[in-house]
Amino acid sequence: MLETVFSSNQLLENLETLQIKFCGILKTVFGQSKEPEGSVQFASASKLKHLSICHCPVLETVFSSPLLPKELETVKIEFCDKLQSVFGSEESATSELLKVSKMYLSELPELRTIGVKLPNCVPPVWEVINCPKLLMPENSKPTNASEEITEVGDH
């Protein structure tokens, strides 16, 4: 059963685009694993620019690894009923992703947090559809009326 796509110390140095669809038992995309000596190893995709995930009903978090994709530009996640956090490691809560310019989140009823700061989303392009529990980080909210978050309720 595939519950994690990338784990351990996998280095995905050349991965720029990742698209995952219809994975019914996937729980995390970039995870961690315990090595025999008890240390924790993490997957890394240092050049990942575009991430798209849809119809993964038991996905809980995308990145449980503290090794964040610093080149990430676009994120599209939709129809993942159990997703609670995009970036879910404790270390990521204080991290920043400087290059994210587009965030599309749709039909994520359990999503509570993005899990990172997005300070340079200028203008922040957010499309949030039916994510009723999502709390947007203060530093990721729009700063004026021309930069607004689109929130659309149930269809």
mmCIF file of C-alpha atoms in Angstrom:
data_model
loop_
_atom_site.group_PDB
_atom_site.id
_atom_site.type_symbol
_atom_site.label_atom_id
_atom_site.label_comp_id
_atom_site.label_asym_id
_atom_site.label_seq_id
_atom_site.Cartn_x
_atom_site.Cartn_y
_atom_site.Cartn_z
ATOM 1 C CA MET A 1 0.000 0.000 0.000
ATOM 2 C CA LEU A 2 1.373 3.385 -0.996
ATOM 3 C CA GLU A 3 1.002 5.779 1.946
ATOM 4 C CA THR A 4 4.054 7.997 1.314
ATOM 5 C CA VAL A 5 5.430 8.872 -2.124
ATOM 6 C CA PHE A 6 8.900 10.092 -1.126
ATOM 7 C CA SER A 7 10.588 9.322 2.170
ATOM 8 C CA SER A 8 13.949 8.610 3.767
ATOM 9 C CA ASN A 9 16.903 10.479 2.378
ATOM 10 C CA GLN A 10 15.738 10.548 -1.231
ATOM 11 C CA LEU A 11 17.148 13.527 -3.074
ATOM 12 C CA LEU A 12 14.955 14.465 -6.001
ATOM 13 C CA GLU A 13 17.351 17.079 -7.262
ATOM 14 C CA ASN A 14 15.898 17.522 -10.753
ATOM 15 C CA LEU A 15 12.169 17.256 -10.003
ATOM 16 C CA GLU A 16 10.472 20.527 -11.048
ATOM 17 C CA THR A 17 6.835 19.503 -11.567
ATOM 18 C CA LEU A 18 4.874 16.972 -9.569
ATOM 19 C CA GLN A 19 1.279 16.033 -10.294
ATOM 20 C CA ILE A 20 -0.548 13.408 -8.214
ATOM 21 C CA LYS A 21 -4.117 12.318 -8.958
ATOM 22 C CA PHE A 22 -6.530 9.704 -7.633
ATOM 23 C CA CYS A 23 -4.367 8.099 -4.924
ATOM 24 C CA GLY A 24 -6.926 6.581 -2.588
ATOM 25 C CA ILE A 25 -4.548 5.538 0.225
ATOM 26 C CA LEU A 26 -1.856 8.232 0.043
ATOM 27 C CA LYS A 27 -1.331 9.933 3.448
ATOM 28 C CA THR A 28 1.722 12.117 2.785
ATOM 29 C CA VAL A 29 3.792 13.086 -0.247
ATOM 30 C CA PHE A 30 7.113 14.168 1.241
ATOM 31 C CA GLY A 31 7.582 12.317 4.513
ATOM 32 C CA GLN A 32 10.141 11.112 6.935
ATOM 33 C CA SER A 33 11.326 7.690 7.997
ATOM 34 C CA LYS A 34 13.303 6.365 10.930
ATOM 35 C CA GLU A 35 16.627 4.867 10.014
ATOM 36 C CA PRO A 36 17.851 1.753 11.844
ATOM 37 C CA GLU A 37 20.052 3.783 14.171
ATOM 38 C CA GLY A 38 17.051 5.874 15.232
ATOM 39 C CA SER A 39 17.821 9.040 13.298
ATOM 40 C CA VAL A 40 15.127 10.582 11.121
ATOM 41 C CA GLN A 41 15.781 11.046 7.419
ATOM 42 C CA PHE A 42 13.756 13.287 5.098
ATOM 43 C CA ALA A 43 12.912 13.459 1.411
ATOM 44 C CA SER A 44 13.975 16.587 -0.458
ATOM 45 C CA ALA A 45 12.875 18.151 -3.745
ATOM 46 C CA SER A 46 15.003 21.278 -3.816
ATOM 47 C CA LYS A 47 14.040 22.345 -7.379
ATOM 48 C CA LEU A 48 10.305 21.620 -7.218
ATOM 49 C CA LYS A 49 8.442 24.566 -8.803
ATOM 50 C CA HIS A 50 4.938 23.295 -9.504
ATOM 51 C CA LEU A 51 2.849 21.004 -7.326
ATOM 52 C CA SER A 52 -0.623 19.725 -8.188
ATOM 53 C CA ILE A 53 -2.565 17.191 -6.112
ATOM 54 C CA CYS A 54 -6.171 16.165 -6.562
ATOM 55 C CA HIS A 55 -8.576 13.448 -5.476
ATOM 56 C CA CYS A 56 -6.458 11.958 -2.690
ATOM 57 C CA PRO A 57 -9.159 11.396 -0.056
ATOM 58 C CA VAL A 58 -6.948 10.299 2.880
ATOM 59 C CA LEU A 59 -4.016 12.665 2.293
ATOM 60 C CA GLU A 60 -3.254 14.355 5.643
ATOM 61 C CA THR A 61 -0.213 16.483 4.854
ATOM 62 C CA VAL A 62 1.895 17.166 1.780
ATOM 63 C CA PHE A 63 5.227 17.989 3.426
ATOM 64 C CA SER A 64 5.921 16.422 6.812
ATOM 65 C CA SER A 65 9.600 16.965 6.092
ATOM 66 C CA PRO A 66 11.295 20.162 7.296
ATOM 67 C CA LEU A 67 13.206 20.276 3.989
ATOM 68 C CA LEU A 68 10.956 22.646 2.075
ATOM 69 C CA PRO A 69 11.002 23.243 -1.691
ATOM 70 C CA LYS A 70 12.538 26.723 -1.743
ATOM 71 C CA GLU A 71 11.893 27.079 -5.510
ATOM 72 C CA LEU A 72 8.162 26.319 -5.253
ATOM 73 C CA GLU A 73 6.076 28.777 -7.300
ATOM 74 C CA THR A 74 2.613 27.258 -7.686
ATOM 75 C CA VAL A 75 0.505 24.989 -5.507
ATOM 76 C CA LYS A 76 -2.812 23.490 -6.560
ATOM 77 C CA ILE A 77 -4.563 21.098 -4.190
ATOM 78 C CA GLU A 78 -8.172 20.010 -4.526
ATOM 79 C CA PHE A 79 -10.588 17.302 -3.385
ATOM 80 C CA CYS A 80 -8.458 15.910 -0.552
ATOM 81 C CA ASP A 81 -10.997 15.321 2.209
ATOM 82 C CA LYS A 82 -8.568 14.639 5.096
ATOM 83 C CA LEU A 83 -5.856 17.206 4.322
ATOM 84 C CA GLN A 84 -5.118 19.267 7.447
ATOM 85 C CA SER A 85 -1.847 20.995 6.548
ATOM 86 C CA VAL A 86 0.166 21.580 3.401
ATOM 87 C CA PHE A 87 3.469 22.014 5.216
ATOM 88 C CA GLY A 88 3.100 20.013 8.398
ATOM 89 C CA SER A 89 6.428 19.681 10.202
ATOM 90 C CA GLU A 90 6.995 21.634 13.409
ATOM 91 C CA GLU A 91 10.073 23.235 11.857
ATOM 92 C CA SER A 92 8.106 24.557 8.866
ATOM 93 C CA ALA A 93 5.839 26.777 10.997
ATOM 94 C CA THR A 94 8.546 29.439 11.169
ATOM 95 C CA SER A 95 9.852 28.841 7.643
ATOM 96 C CA GLU A 96 9.265 31.054 4.638
ATOM 97 C CA LEU A 97 8.717 30.183 0.995
ATOM 98 C CA LEU A 98 9.746 33.241 -0.944
ATOM 99 C CA LYS A 99 8.818 32.249 -4.502
ATOM 100 C CA VAL A 100 5.215 31.056 -4.149
ATOM 101 C CA SER A 101 3.119 33.243 -6.458
ATOM 102 C CA LYS A 102 -0.067 31.165 -6.894
ATOM 103 C CA MET A 103 -2.000 29.124 -4.333
ATOM 104 C CA TYR A 104 -5.190 27.328 -5.401
ATOM 105 C CA LEU A 105 -6.960 25.367 -2.666
ATOM 106 C CA SER A 106 -10.338 23.803 -3.333
ATOM 107 C CA GLU A 107 -12.712 21.391 -1.590
ATOM 108 C CA LEU A 108 -10.447 20.739 1.410
ATOM 109 C CA PRO A 109 -12.930 20.493 4.300
ATOM 110 C CA GLU A 110 -10.334 19.659 6.993
ATOM 111 C CA LEU A 111 -7.539 22.018 5.906
ATOM 112 C CA ARG A 112 -6.556 24.175 8.887
ATOM 113 C CA THR A 113 -3.229 25.717 7.908
ATOM 114 C CA ILE A 114 -0.801 26.256 5.085
ATOM 115 C CA GLY A 115 1.995 25.737 7.635
ATOM 116 C CA VAL A 116 4.564 28.243 6.318
ATOM 117 C CA LYS A 117 4.941 31.972 5.844
ATOM 118 C CA LEU A 118 4.621 33.388 2.321
ATOM 119 C CA PRO A 119 6.024 36.907 2.759
ATOM 120 C CA ASN A 120 6.796 37.716 -0.856
ATOM 121 C CA CYS A 121 3.542 36.737 -2.542
ATOM 122 C CA VAL A 122 3.181 40.116 -4.231
ATOM 123 C CA PRO A 123 0.457 40.337 -5.158
ATOM 124 C CA PRO A 124 -0.733 37.277 -3.282
ATOM 125 C CA VAL A 125 -2.812 35.235 -5.649
ATOM 126 C CA TRP A 126 -5.036 32.996 -3.567
ATOM 127 C CA GLU A 127 -8.054 31.093 -4.660
ATOM 128 C CA VAL A 128 -9.717 29.336 -1.757
ATOM 129 C CA ILE A 129 -12.899 27.361 -2.417
ATOM 130 C CA ASN A 130 -14.737 25.450 0.301
ATOM 131 C CA CYS A 131 -11.935 25.258 2.871
ATOM 132 C CA PRO A 132 -14.050 26.245 5.895
ATOM 133 C CA LYS A 133 -11.448 25.533 8.605
ATOM 134 C CA LEU A 134 -8.497 27.276 6.930
ATOM 135 C CA LEU A 135 -6.839 30.023 8.957
ATOM 136 C CA MET A 136 -4.708 32.194 6.731
ATOM 137 C CA PRO A 137 -1.347 33.267 8.188
ATOM 138 C CA GLU A 138 -1.259 36.989 8.965
ATOM 139 C CA ASN A 139 1.771 37.641 6.793
ATOM 140 C CA SER A 140 0.085 35.919 3.827
ATOM 141 C CA LYS A 141 -3.082 38.011 3.821
ATOM 142 C CA PRO A 142 -3.540 40.730 1.233
ATOM 143 C CA THR A 143 -2.482 44.200 2.246
ATOM 144 C CA ASN A 144 -4.893 46.281 0.149
ATOM 145 C CA ALA A 145 -8.195 46.022 -1.698
ATOM 146 C CA SER A 146 -6.629 45.237 -5.078
ATOM 147 C CA GLU A 147 -4.955 42.169 -3.581
ATOM 148 C CA GLU A 148 -7.737 40.054 -2.246
ATOM 149 C CA ILE A 149 -8.347 36.453 -1.364
ATOM 150 C CA THR A 150 -11.127 34.905 -3.374
ATOM 151 C CA GLU A 151 -13.285 32.809 -1.092
ATOM 152 C CA VAL A 152 -16.194 30.972 -2.623
ATOM 153 C CA GLY A 153 -18.553 28.849 -0.549
ATOM 154 C CA ASP A 154 -20.102 25.493 -1.388
ATOM 155 C CA HIS A 155 -21.166 24.908 -4.963
#
